[in-house]
Coordinates of C-alpha atoms in Angstrom, one line a residue:
E1 CA 59.4 -100.2 66.3
S2 CA 57.4 -98.3 68.9
S3 CA 58.3 -95.1 67.0
S4 CA 57.2 -96.6 63.8
R5 CA 53.9 -97.7 65.2
S6 CA 53.4 -94.2 66.5
D7 CA 54.0 -92.6 63.1
R8 CA 51.6 -94.9 61.4
A9 CA 48.9 -94.2 64.0
L10 CA 49.5 -90.4 63.5
Q11 CA 49.3 -90.8 59.7
D12 CA 46.0 -92.8 59.9
H13 CA 44.5 -90.2 62.2
E14 CA 45.4 -87.4 59.7
D15 CA 43.9 -89.4 56.8
D16 CA 40.7 -90.0 58.8
T17 CA 40.5 -86.3 59.7
Q18 CA 41.0 -85.2 56.0
E19 CA 38.4 -87.7 54.9
N20 CA 35.9 -86.4 57.4
V21 CA 36.6 -82.8 56.2
L22 CA 36.0 -83.8 52.6
N23 CA 32.8 -85.7 53.5
E24 CA 31.6 -82.6 55.5
E25 CA 32.4 -80.3 52.6
T26 CA 30.6 -82.6 50.1
Q27 CA 27.6 -82.7 52.4
N28 CA 27.6 -78.9 52.6
M29 CA 27.8 -78.5 48.8
E30 CA 24.9 -81.0 48.4
K31 CA 22.9 -79.0 50.9
D32 CA 23.7 -75.7 49.1
E33 CA 22.6 -77.2 45.8
D34 CA 19.4 -78.5 47.3
K35 CA 18.7 -75.2 48.8
Q36 CA 19.3 -73.4 45.5
V37 CA 17.1 -75.9 43.7
R38 CA 14.4 -75.4 46.4
Q39 CA 14.7 -71.6 46.0
E40 CA 14.4 -71.8 42.3
I41 CA 11.4 -74.0 42.6
T42 CA 9.9 -71.7 45.2
G43 CA 10.6 -68.6 43.0
C44 CA 9.0 -70.2 39.9
F45 CA 6.0 -71.2 42.1
Q46 CA 5.7 -67.7 43.4
Q47 CA 6.0 -66.2 39.9
E48 CA 3.2 -68.5 38.8
Q49 CA 1.2 -67.5 41.8
I50 CA 1.8 -63.7 40.9
K51 CA 0.7 -64.3 37.3
E52 CA -2.4 -66.2 38.4
L53 CA -3.2 -63.4 40.8
K54 CA -2.8 -60.7 38.1
L55 CA -5.0 -62.7 35.8
Y56 CA -7.6 -63.1 38.5
K57 CA -7.6 -59.3 39.2
I58 CA -8.1 -58.5 35.5
A59 CA -11.0 -61.0 35.3
S60 CA -12.4 -59.6 38.5
E61 CA -12.2 -56.0 37.2
L62 CA -14.0 -57.1 34.0
L63 CA -16.8 -58.5 36.1
Q64 CA -17.1 -55.5 38.4
T65 CA -17.2 -53.0 35.5
E66 CA -19.7 -55.2 33.7
R67 CA -22.1 -55.1 36.6
A68 CA -21.8 -51.3 36.8
Y69 CA -22.3 -51.1 33.0
V70 CA -25.4 -53.2 33.1
T71 CA -26.8 -50.8 35.8
R72 CA -26.2 -47.9 33.4
L73 CA -27.9 -49.7 30.5
H74 CA -30.9 -50.4 32.7
L75 CA -31.1 -46.7 33.4
L76 CA -31.1 -45.8 29.7
D77 CA -33.5 -48.6 28.6
Q78 CA -35.8 -49.2 31.5
V79 CA -36.0 -45.6 32.9
F80 CA -35.2 -42.9 30.3
C81 CA -36.5 -44.8 27.2
A82 CA -39.4 -46.4 28.9
R83 CA -40.6 -43.2 30.5
L84 CA -40.3 -41.2 27.3
T85 CA -42.0 -43.9 25.3
E86 CA -44.9 -43.9 27.7
E87 CA -45.4 -40.1 27.4
A88 CA -45.0 -40.3 23.6
G89 CA -47.9 -42.8 23.6
K90 CA -50.1 -40.0 25.1
G91 CA -49.3 -37.8 22.1
M92 CA -46.9 -35.5 23.9
F93 CA -44.3 -35.9 21.1
P94 CA -43.6 -38.5 18.3
V95 CA -42.6 -42.0 19.3
E96 CA -40.2 -42.0 16.4
V97 CA -38.2 -39.3 18.2
V98 CA -37.6 -41.7 21.2
K99 CA -36.6 -44.5 18.9
G100 CA -34.3 -42.2 17.0
I101 CA -32.5 -41.2 20.2
F102 CA -32.1 -44.6 21.9
S103 CA -31.6 -46.6 18.7
N104 CA -30.9 -50.3 19.7
V105 CA -30.0 -49.7 23.3
G106 CA -32.7 -52.3 24.3
S107 CA -30.9 -55.0 22.4
I108 CA -27.6 -54.0 23.9
Y109 CA -29.1 -54.1 27.4
T110 CA -30.6 -57.6 26.8
F111 CA -27.3 -59.0 25.6
H112 CA -25.3 -57.8 28.6
S113 CA -27.8 -58.5 31.3
Q114 CA -28.9 -62.0 30.1
F115 CA -25.8 -63.4 28.5
L116 CA -22.4 -61.7 29.1
L117 CA -22.8 -60.8 32.7
P118 CA -24.3 -64.2 33.9
D119 CA -21.5 -66.1 32.0
L120 CA -18.8 -63.9 33.7
E121 CA -20.4 -64.4 37.1
T122 CA -20.5 -68.2 36.7
R123 CA -16.9 -68.3 35.5
M124 CA -15.6 -66.2 38.4
S125 CA -17.3 -68.5 40.8
Q126 CA -15.5 -71.5 39.2
W127 CA -12.1 -69.7 38.8
A128 CA -10.2 -72.2 40.9
S129 CA -10.9 -75.0 38.5
T130 CA -11.3 -72.9 35.3
P131 CA -9.1 -69.8 35.4
R132 CA -9.8 -68.3 32.0
I133 CA -12.1 -65.8 30.3
G134 CA -10.9 -65.9 26.7
D135 CA -13.3 -68.7 25.7
I136 CA -16.3 -66.7 27.0
L137 CA -15.3 -63.5 25.2
A138 CA -14.5 -65.4 22.0
Q139 CA -18.0 -67.0 22.1
L140 CA -19.9 -63.7 22.8
A141 CA -17.6 -61.0 21.1
P142 CA -19.4 -61.3 17.7
F143 CA -22.5 -60.0 19.3
L144 CA -20.6 -56.7 20.0
R145 CA -21.1 -55.8 16.3
M146 CA -24.5 -54.5 17.3
Y147 CA -22.6 -51.5 18.7
A148 CA -21.9 -50.4 15.1
E149 CA -25.5 -49.4 14.8
Y150 CA -25.5 -47.5 18.1
V151 CA -22.3 -45.7 17.2
K152 CA -23.4 -44.8 13.7
N153 CA -26.6 -43.3 15.1
F154 CA -24.9 -41.4 17.9
D155 CA -24.5 -38.0 16.2
S156 CA -28.1 -37.9 15.0
A157 CA -29.3 -39.0 18.5
M158 CA -27.5 -36.1 20.0
D159 CA -29.0 -33.7 17.5
L160 CA -32.5 -35.1 18.2
L161 CA -32.0 -34.9 21.9
K162 CA -30.9 -31.3 21.7
Q163 CA -33.6 -30.3 19.3
W164 CA -36.5 -31.8 21.3
T165 CA -35.2 -30.6 24.6
E166 CA -35.5 -27.0 23.2
R167 CA -38.8 -27.6 21.3
S168 CA -40.9 -29.6 23.8
V169 CA -41.5 -28.5 27.4
Q170 CA -42.9 -32.0 28.3
F171 CA -39.9 -33.7 26.8
N172 CA -37.4 -31.5 28.7
T173 CA -39.4 -31.8 32.0
I174 CA -39.2 -35.6 31.9
I175 CA -35.5 -35.7 31.3
Q176 CA -34.8 -33.1 34.0
D177 CA -37.0 -35.1 36.4
I178 CA -35.0 -38.3 35.9
Q179 CA -31.7 -36.5 35.9
S180 CA -32.5 -35.1 39.4
Q181 CA -32.8 -38.6 40.8
E182 CA -30.0 -40.1 42.9
V183 CA -29.6 -43.0 40.5
C184 CA -28.3 -40.6 37.8
G185 CA -25.5 -39.4 40.0
N186 CA -25.9 -35.7 38.9
L187 CA -25.0 -36.7 35.3
T188 CA -26.9 -35.7 32.2
L189 CA -28.6 -38.1 29.7
Q190 CA -25.9 -37.2 27.2
H191 CA -23.3 -38.4 29.6
H192 CA -25.1 -41.7 30.2
M193 CA -25.6 -42.3 26.5
L194 CA -21.8 -41.9 25.9
E195 CA -21.2 -45.0 28.2
P196 CA -22.0 -47.6 25.5
V197 CA -19.6 -45.8 23.1
Q198 CA -16.8 -46.0 25.7
R199 CA -17.5 -49.6 26.8
V200 CA -16.1 -51.5 23.8
P201 CA -12.7 -49.7 24.0
R202 CA -12.7 -50.7 27.7
Y203 CA -13.0 -54.4 26.7
E204 CA -10.1 -54.0 24.3
M205 CA -7.9 -52.5 27.0
L206 CA -8.6 -55.2 29.6
L207 CA -8.1 -58.0 27.1
K208 CA -4.8 -56.6 25.9
D209 CA -3.6 -56.5 29.6
Y210 CA -4.9 -60.1 30.0
L211 CA -2.9 -61.3 27.1
K212 CA 0.3 -59.7 28.4
K213 CA 0.0 -61.6 31.7
L214 CA -1.1 -64.9 30.0
P215 CA 1.7 -67.5 29.5
E216 CA 2.6 -68.3 25.9
D217 CA 1.6 -72.0 26.2
D218 CA -1.7 -71.3 28.0
P219 CA -4.6 -73.0 26.3
D220 CA -6.7 -69.9 26.7
R221 CA -4.3 -67.8 24.6
S222 CA -5.7 -68.6 21.1
Q223 CA -9.3 -67.9 22.2
A224 CA -8.2 -64.6 23.9
K225 CA -6.5 -63.4 20.6
K226 CA -9.5 -64.3 18.6
S227 CA -11.8 -62.3 20.8
L228 CA -9.3 -59.3 20.8
N229 CA -9.4 -59.1 17.0
I230 CA -13.2 -58.9 17.0
I231 CA -13.4 -56.4 19.8
S232 CA -10.7 -54.2 18.2
M233 CA -12.7 -53.7 15.1
A234 CA -15.7 -52.6 17.1
A235 CA -13.5 -50.3 19.3
T236 CA -12.3 -48.5 16.2
H237 CA -15.8 -47.2 15.5
S238 CA -16.3 -46.3 19.1
N239 CA -13.2 -44.3 19.3
M240 CA -14.3 -42.3 16.2
A241 CA -17.6 -41.5 17.9
I242 CA -15.8 -40.4 21.1
R243 CA -13.7 -37.9 19.2
K244 CA -16.8 -36.6 17.4
M245 CA -18.6 -36.3 20.7
E246 CA -15.7 -34.3 22.2
N247 CA -15.5 -32.1 19.1
L248 CA -19.3 -31.4 19.2
K249 CA -19.1 -30.6 22.9
K250 CA -16.4 -28.1 22.2
L251 CA -18.4 -26.6 19.3
M252 CA -21.4 -26.2 21.6
E253 CA -19.2 -24.3 24.1
I254 CA -18.0 -22.0 21.3
Y255 CA -21.6 -21.6 20.0
E256 CA -22.6 -20.3 23.4
M257 CA -19.6 -18.0 23.7
L258 CA -20.4 -16.4 20.4
G259 CA -24.1 -15.8 21.2
G260 CA -25.5 -18.5 18.9
E261 CA -23.4 -17.9 15.8
E262 CA -24.8 -19.8 12.9
D263 CA -23.0 -22.8 11.3
I264 CA -20.7 -23.4 14.3
V265 CA -22.3 -26.7 15.6
N266 CA -21.7 -28.8 12.5
P267 CA -20.1 -32.3 12.6
S268 CA -17.9 -31.2 9.6
N269 CA -16.4 -28.3 11.6
E270 CA -13.2 -29.0 13.6
L271 CA -11.5 -26.6 16.0
I272 CA -7.8 -26.4 15.3
K273 CA -6.6 -23.6 17.6
E274 CA -8.0 -20.7 19.6
G275 CA -6.5 -18.0 21.7
Q276 CA -6.2 -14.3 22.6
I277 CA -4.2 -12.1 20.3
L278 CA -3.6 -8.4 19.6
K279 CA -4.7 -6.8 16.3
L280 CA -2.6 -3.9 15.0
A281 CA -4.7 -1.0 13.6
A282 CA -4.8 -0.5 9.8
R283 CA -4.0 3.2 9.9
N284 CA -1.5 3.3 12.8
T285 CA 0.3 1.0 15.1
S286 CA -2.1 1.0 18.0
S287 CA -3.1 -2.5 19.2
M288 CA -6.5 -3.9 20.2
E289 CA -7.3 -7.0 22.1
R290 CA -9.0 -9.7 20.0
Y291 CA -9.7 -13.5 20.0
L292 CA -9.3 -16.0 17.2
F293 CA -11.0 -19.3 16.6
L294 CA -9.3 -21.3 13.8
F295 CA -11.4 -24.1 12.3
N296 CA -10.6 -26.5 9.5
N297 CA -12.7 -24.3 7.1
M298 CA -12.6 -20.7 8.5
L299 CA -11.0 -18.2 10.9
L300 CA -13.3 -16.3 13.2
Y301 CA -11.9 -12.9 14.2
C302 CA -13.8 -11.9 17.4
V303 CA -14.1 -8.9 19.7
P304 CA -14.3 -9.7 23.4
K305 CA -17.4 -8.6 25.4
F306 CA -17.0 -7.7 29.0
S307 CA -19.5 -10.3 30.3
L308 CA -18.9 -13.2 32.8
V309 CA -22.0 -15.1 31.6
G310 CA -23.6 -15.8 28.3
Q311 CA -22.1 -14.4 25.1
R312 CA -18.4 -13.6 25.6
F313 CA -17.4 -12.6 22.0
T314 CA -18.8 -10.9 18.9
V315 CA -17.7 -12.2 15.5
R316 CA -16.3 -9.3 13.6
T317 CA -15.0 -11.1 10.5
R318 CA -15.0 -14.6 9.0
V319 CA -12.0 -15.4 6.9
G320 CA -12.2 -18.5 4.7
V321 CA -9.3 -20.9 4.9
E322 CA -9.5 -21.5 1.2
G323 CA -7.1 -19.1 -0.4
M324 CA -5.9 -17.7 3.0
K325 CA -2.2 -16.6 3.1
V326 CA -0.1 -16.3 6.3
L327 CA 2.9 -14.0 6.2
E328 CA 5.6 -13.6 8.9
T329 CA 6.2 -9.8 9.4
S330 CA 8.5 -7.6 11.3
N331 CA 7.5 -4.4 13.1
E332 CA 9.8 -2.0 15.0
D333 CA 7.3 -1.1 17.7
Y334 CA 5.6 -4.5 18.1
P335 CA 7.4 -7.8 18.2
H336 CA 6.0 -11.3 17.3
T337 CA 3.7 -10.0 14.4
F338 CA 2.3 -11.9 11.5
Q339 CA -0.2 -11.2 8.8
V340 CA -3.3 -13.2 7.8
S341 CA -4.6 -12.4 4.3
G342 CA -7.9 -13.7 3.2
K343 CA -10.4 -12.8 0.4
E344 CA -12.6 -11.2 3.0
R345 CA -10.0 -9.2 5.0
T346 CA -6.3 -8.8 5.8
L347 CA -5.3 -8.7 9.5
E348 CA -1.9 -7.9 11.0
L349 CA -1.7 -9.6 14.4
Q350 CA 0.6 -9.7 17.3
A351 CA 1.2 -12.8 19.4
S352 CA 2.1 -12.9 23.0
S353 CA 5.5 -14.5 22.4
E354 CA 7.6 -15.8 19.5
Q355 CA 6.6 -19.4 20.3
D356 CA 2.9 -18.4 20.2
K357 CA 3.5 -16.7 16.8
E358 CA 5.2 -19.8 15.4
D359 CA 2.3 -22.0 16.6
W360 CA -0.3 -19.8 14.9
I361 CA 1.8 -19.8 11.6
K362 CA 2.4 -23.5 11.8
V363 CA -1.3 -24.5 12.2
S364 CA -2.4 -22.0 9.6
V365 CA 0.2 -23.2 7.1
S366 CA -1.1 -26.8 7.5
F367 CA -3.9 -25.7 5.3
R368 CA -2.2 -23.3 2.9
G369 CA 1.3 -22.3 2.0
N370 CA 3.3 -19.8 4.0
L371 CA 5.8 -17.1 3.2
H372 CA 8.5 -16.2 5.7
L373 CA 10.0 -12.7 5.7
R374 CA 12.4 -12.8 8.6
H375 CA 14.5 -9.7 9.3
F376 CA 13.0 -7.7 6.5
P377 CA 10.4 -5.2 7.7
Y378 CA 7.6 -3.5 5.7
L379 CA 8.1 -5.5 2.5
C380 CA 5.1 -7.8 3.1
S381 CA 2.7 -4.9 2.7
C382 CA 3.3 -4.6 -1.0
V383 CA 3.0 -8.4 -1.8
F384 CA -0.1 -8.0 -3.8
Q385 CA -0.6 -9.4 -7.3
K386 CA -2.3 -7.3 -9.9
E387 CA -4.8 -10.0 -10.8
E388 CA -6.0 -10.1 -7.2
L389 CA -7.1 -6.5 -7.0
G390 CA -10.7 -6.3 -5.9
K391 CA -10.9 -10.0 -5.3
R392 CA -8.9 -10.1 -2.0
A393 CA -8.9 -7.6 0.9
P394 CA -5.6 -5.7 0.9
R395 CA -3.5 -4.8 3.9
W396 CA -3.7 -1.1 4.4
I397 CA -0.3 0.7 4.5
R398 CA -0.2 2.7 7.7
D399 CA -0.2 6.5 7.7
N400 CA 3.2 6.7 9.4
E401 CA 4.8 4.6 6.7
V402 CA 4.6 7.2 4.0
T403 CA 5.2 11.0 3.8
M404 CA 3.8 11.5 0.3
C405 CA 1.0 10.3 -2.0
M406 CA 2.0 7.0 -3.4
K407 CA 0.6 7.9 -6.8
C408 CA 1.3 11.6 -7.5
K409 CA 4.3 11.8 -5.0
E410 CA 3.0 15.1 -3.6
P411 CA 3.8 15.4 0.2
F412 CA 0.9 15.1 2.6
N413 CA -0.1 17.9 5.0
P414 CA -2.9 18.0 7.6
L415 CA -5.0 20.6 5.7
T416 CA -5.0 20.6 1.9
R417 CA -3.6 17.1 1.2
R418 CA -4.7 14.6 3.7
R419 CA -4.2 10.8 3.6
H420 CA -6.8 8.4 2.1
H421 CA -6.6 4.6 1.5
C422 CA -7.4 2.8 -1.8
R423 CA -9.7 -0.1 -0.9
A424 CA -8.3 -2.2 -3.7
C425 CA -4.5 -2.1 -3.2
G426 CA -4.2 -0.5 0.3
Y427 CA -2.0 2.4 -0.8
V428 CA -2.0 5.7 1.0
V429 CA -3.0 8.4 -1.6
C430 CA -4.3 12.0 -1.6
Y431 CA -7.9 13.0 -2.3
K432 CA -7.2 13.7 -5.9
C433 CA -5.7 10.3 -6.6
S434 CA -8.5 8.5 -4.7
D435 CA -11.5 10.2 -6.4
Y436 CA -12.7 7.0 -8.1
K437 CA -15.2 4.3 -7.1
A438 CA -15.3 0.7 -8.3
S439 CA -17.1 -2.5 -7.4
L440 CA -14.9 -4.8 -5.3
R441 CA -15.7 -8.5 -5.3
Y442 CA -14.3 -9.2 -1.8
D443 CA -16.8 -6.6 -0.4
G444 CA -19.9 -8.1 -2.1
N445 CA -19.4 -6.0 -5.2
K446 CA -20.1 -2.8 -3.3
L447 CA -18.8 0.5 -4.6
N448 CA -15.5 1.4 -2.8
K449 CA -13.1 4.3 -3.0
V450 CA -10.1 3.3 -5.1
C451 CA -7.1 5.0 -6.7
K452 CA -6.9 5.8 -10.4
D453 CA -4.7 3.0 -11.4
C454 CA -6.8 0.4 -9.5
Y455 CA -9.9 1.8 -11.1
F456 CA -8.5 1.2 -14.6
I457 CA -7.4 -2.3 -13.6
V458 CA -10.6 -3.4 -11.9
T459 CA -12.9 -2.0 -14.5
G460 CA -10.6 -2.7 -17.4
R461 CA -11.4 0.6 -19.1
A462 CA -8.2 2.4 -19.9
D463 CA -4.5 1.9 -19.9
A464 CA -3.4 2.2 -16.3
E465 CA 0.3 2.4 -17.2
E466 CA 0.0 6.0 -18.5
P467 CA 1.6 8.5 -16.2
V468 CA -0.9 10.6 -14.3
S469 CA 0.5 14.0 -15.0
G470 CA 2.2 13.2 -18.3
K471 CA 5.5 14.5 -16.9
K472 CA 8.7 12.6 -17.3
R473 CA 9.7 11.0 -14.0
G474 CA 12.8 12.3 -12.3
I475 CA 15.7 10.1 -11.1
L476 CA 14.3 10.0 -7.6
E477 CA 10.9 8.8 -8.9
V478 CA 12.2 6.0 -11.1
L479 CA 13.4 3.9 -8.2
G480 CA 10.5 3.4 -5.8
V481 CA 11.2 2.0 -2.3
F482 CA 9.5 -1.3 -3.3
S483 CA 12.1 -2.1 -5.9
V484 CA 15.2 -1.0 -4.0
S485 CA 14.2 -2.4 -0.7
G486 CA 13.3 -5.7 -2.3
N487 CA 16.7 -5.9 -4.0
S488 CA 19.1 -4.2 -1.7
F489 CA 22.4 -4.8 0.0
L490 CA 21.1 -3.1 3.1
C491 CA 18.1 -1.1 4.2
G492 CA 16.7 0.3 7.4
F493 CA 16.0 3.4 9.5
L494 CA 18.8 5.8 10.5
Q495 CA 18.9 9.3 12.0
Y496 CA 20.2 11.7 9.4
S497 CA 21.5 15.3 9.5
T498 CA 23.8 17.6 7.4
D499 CA 24.2 20.2 10.1
R500 CA 25.3 19.6 13.7
T501 CA 23.1 22.4 14.9
K502 CA 19.9 21.0 13.5
P503 CA 18.0 18.0 14.9
C504 CA 18.4 14.7 13.1
Q505 CA 15.6 13.4 10.9
R506 CA 14.6 9.7 10.9
V507 CA 14.9 8.4 7.3
W508 CA 14.6 5.1 5.5
C509 CA 18.0 4.4 3.9
V510 CA 18.6 1.9 1.1
I511 CA 21.7 0.8 -0.9
P512 CA 20.2 -1.1 -3.9
Q513 CA 21.9 -4.0 -5.5
H514 CA 21.7 -2.6 -9.0
D515 CA 23.1 0.8 -7.9
A516 CA 25.6 -0.3 -5.1
L517 CA 27.5 3.0 -5.0
V518 CA 24.5 5.2 -4.2
L519 CA 22.7 5.6 -0.9
Y520 CA 19.0 6.5 -1.2
L521 CA 17.2 8.4 1.6
Y522 CA 13.3 8.1 1.9
G523 CA 11.0 9.8 4.3
A524 CA 9.3 6.6 5.2
P525 CA 9.5 2.9 4.3
Q526 CA 6.6 3.0 1.7
D527 CA 7.5 6.3 0.0
V528 CA 7.7 6.0 -3.8
K529 CA 10.1 8.9 -4.2
A530 CA 13.4 9.4 -2.5
Q531 CA 14.2 12.7 -0.7
C532 CA 17.8 12.7 -1.8
T533 CA 20.7 10.4 -2.9
I534 CA 24.3 10.3 -1.8
P535 CA 26.9 9.0 -4.3
L536 CA 29.2 7.0 -2.0
L537 CA 32.2 6.8 -4.3
G538 CA 35.1 9.0 -3.0
Y539 CA 33.5 9.7 0.4
Q540 CA 35.5 9.1 3.6
V541 CA 33.8 7.1 6.4
E542 CA 34.4 8.3 9.9
D543 CA 33.4 6.1 12.9
V544 CA 32.7 8.8 15.5
Q545 CA 34.2 8.0 18.8
R546 CA 32.3 8.2 22.1
S547 CA 31.9 11.8 23.2
V548 CA 29.4 14.1 24.8
D549 CA 28.3 15.5 21.4
H550 CA 28.1 12.2 19.6
P551 CA 26.5 8.9 20.7
P552 CA 28.5 5.7 20.3
T553 CA 26.3 4.6 17.3
S554 CA 27.2 7.6 15.2
F555 CA 29.2 7.7 11.9
R556 CA 29.8 10.3 9.2
L557 CA 30.3 10.5 5.4
C558 CA 32.7 13.4 4.5
Q559 CA 33.8 14.7 1.1
S560 CA 35.3 18.2 0.8
K561 CA 32.8 20.5 2.6
S562 CA 30.0 18.0 2.4
V563 CA 29.3 16.2 5.6
H564 CA 26.4 13.7 6.3
C565 CA 25.9 12.6 9.9
F566 CA 24.1 9.3 10.7
I567 CA 23.0 7.7 14.0
A568 CA 22.0 4.0 14.1
D569 CA 19.7 2.5 16.7
T570 CA 22.2 0.0 18.0
E571 CA 26.0 -0.7 17.7
E572 CA 25.2 -3.9 15.7
V573 CA 23.2 -1.9 13.1
K574 CA 26.0 0.7 12.9
L575 CA 28.6 -2.0 12.2
R576 CA 26.4 -3.5 9.4
W577 CA 26.1 -0.1 7.7
L578 CA 29.9 0.6 8.0
K579 CA 30.7 -2.9 6.5
V580 CA 28.7 -2.1 3.4
I581 CA 29.7 1.6 3.0
H582 CA 33.4 0.9 3.5
K583 CA 33.4 -1.1 0.3
A584 CA 31.0 1.2 -1.7
V585 CA 33.2 4.3 -1.1
I586 CA 36.2 2.6 -2.8
G587 CA 34.1 1.2 -5.7
E588 CA 33.9 -2.4 -4.5
M589 CA 30.7 -4.5 -4.6
P590 CA 29.5 -5.0 -0.9
E591 CA 28.0 -8.1 0.5
C592 CA 24.3 -8.4 0.9
Q593 CA 23.3 -7.8 4.6
T594 CA 19.6 -8.4 4.2
P595 CA 18.2 -11.9 3.4
V596 CA 15.5 -11.4 0.8
D597 CA 13.5 -13.9 -1.2
D598 CA 14.0 -13.2 -4.9
D599 CA 10.6 -14.4 -5.9
L600 CA 9.1 -12.2 -3.2
A601 CA 11.0 -9.2 -4.4
N602 CA 9.8 -9.8 -8.0
S603 CA 6.2 -10.2 -6.8
C604 CA 6.5 -6.9 -4.9
H605 CA 7.8 -5.2 -8.1
D606 CA 5.0 -6.7 -10.2
G607 CA 2.3 -6.0 -7.6
V608 CA 2.7 -2.2 -7.8
P609 CA -0.2 -1.1 -10.1
D610 CA 1.5 1.9 -11.6
G611 CA 4.6 -0.1 -12.4
T612 CA 7.0 2.0 -10.3

């Protein structure tokens, strides 16, 4: 019995202990839940406080900037405008000039100083009980439409200000006197006048930020959205005026750099791109430092002047954007080249890098079409339509690109047969073939030296297709380099020799598509008559191994006792030639190794005045 009582007592104690533990755990859980709820309530309260603080900061910033803006308006209306109006009343200059410059700035000053600013100051003093600004802006935002008149008049105001600053000494003296005062902060009148144009976009930015921080269920939200719609419409006009102001400021800088070049400071002009560039000479490949200004309606080709102040460039040529063509070119001696062809002049230019060249071509092509001639040098020089002769300035073929007259095919020499350029087509011809003069439209209808064929085409007098000498053309004259290079499997420069003891000669080699089993050798890329031809069928191709006597880029064509030695510029070029020749010598059609635009090749063929 005693043992039984002891067991029951122990069991009761264990039950009491377990109950106490459960009660303690329940109390702890209730405490944790209360703590979490308190933390959530505190977090929400803190977030509300942060939002209210952000809203207060936005409203405070609006008030502070409004005070500074009213001070600027006071300077414009009560200082600049009042002083100039007073002097205009004395007959120094017309009163209408002052009214034209300051437009309705007096009304804008009255609205901000007597209405908007006092209302904002009152609201900020009552922010604890009325924390909102949307209702004030919604009530007063319609009055911001008066800025449309100021913005619309802004361009003419700047023109008047510039005009009378230069014309009237008294006018300029008054403005300089006020600008020297401390209240102006070393800023010009033009800078202060830009402030009203920039103010409306400032309201739009602050109001957008205010709406982001405003709760969705806030009663001020509808009023804030209403005012934002009104202000956004006014800000659109202001942004346009700001862009015009920045553009006019840049045009003024260019105007000074060009020494007062006419027609530069015009609201319709827009600068697209400017930069330093190299210009390749027309007769040779020497380069000269130049500077380009590309506008929406013209390209200014300028020569730098070595002067640190004042005029920095002299305009050499204006090329109209209308009808301008941009061609991507390739030059062995100068990389990153492209050609700009206008009615007034054709320029071959060299950019500082491939990216710079692509940028120039891209912005130029945004106005007119572009023709890309990648990996195919010298072809662009002959892209010239017959109907454009005399109407568009040609690109001159360089002296070192030909070895013979491009009309009579006679070789040049430094004494009796020197090089001349036809001003209509740009061909290099001898003195006999250039002994004609015709009026060219691109040069103001002045008389210029032209070749015989261009003379007949421009004047329309005789049939230009008749051969000059009346002789039947030989096989080497029938295929000019324009046709074969434009439709070839492969073309390019190679060093050539038939005798190991003699030095190699640099020649322009072409395997035409219509005559795939023949290799044509020209003295230069623009020659119209081949020096010789090599029928490839039956020849053996030898890839010369590395040795003292032969460079690694050498290869030979051998047939019986006939040996033709060639040296390529690089190993890659050599492999391309071997790939084509290996098929040609066994009578198979090779694969085209030179990407060429068919339309371009046809235009090159059609553009040759004598039909070769």
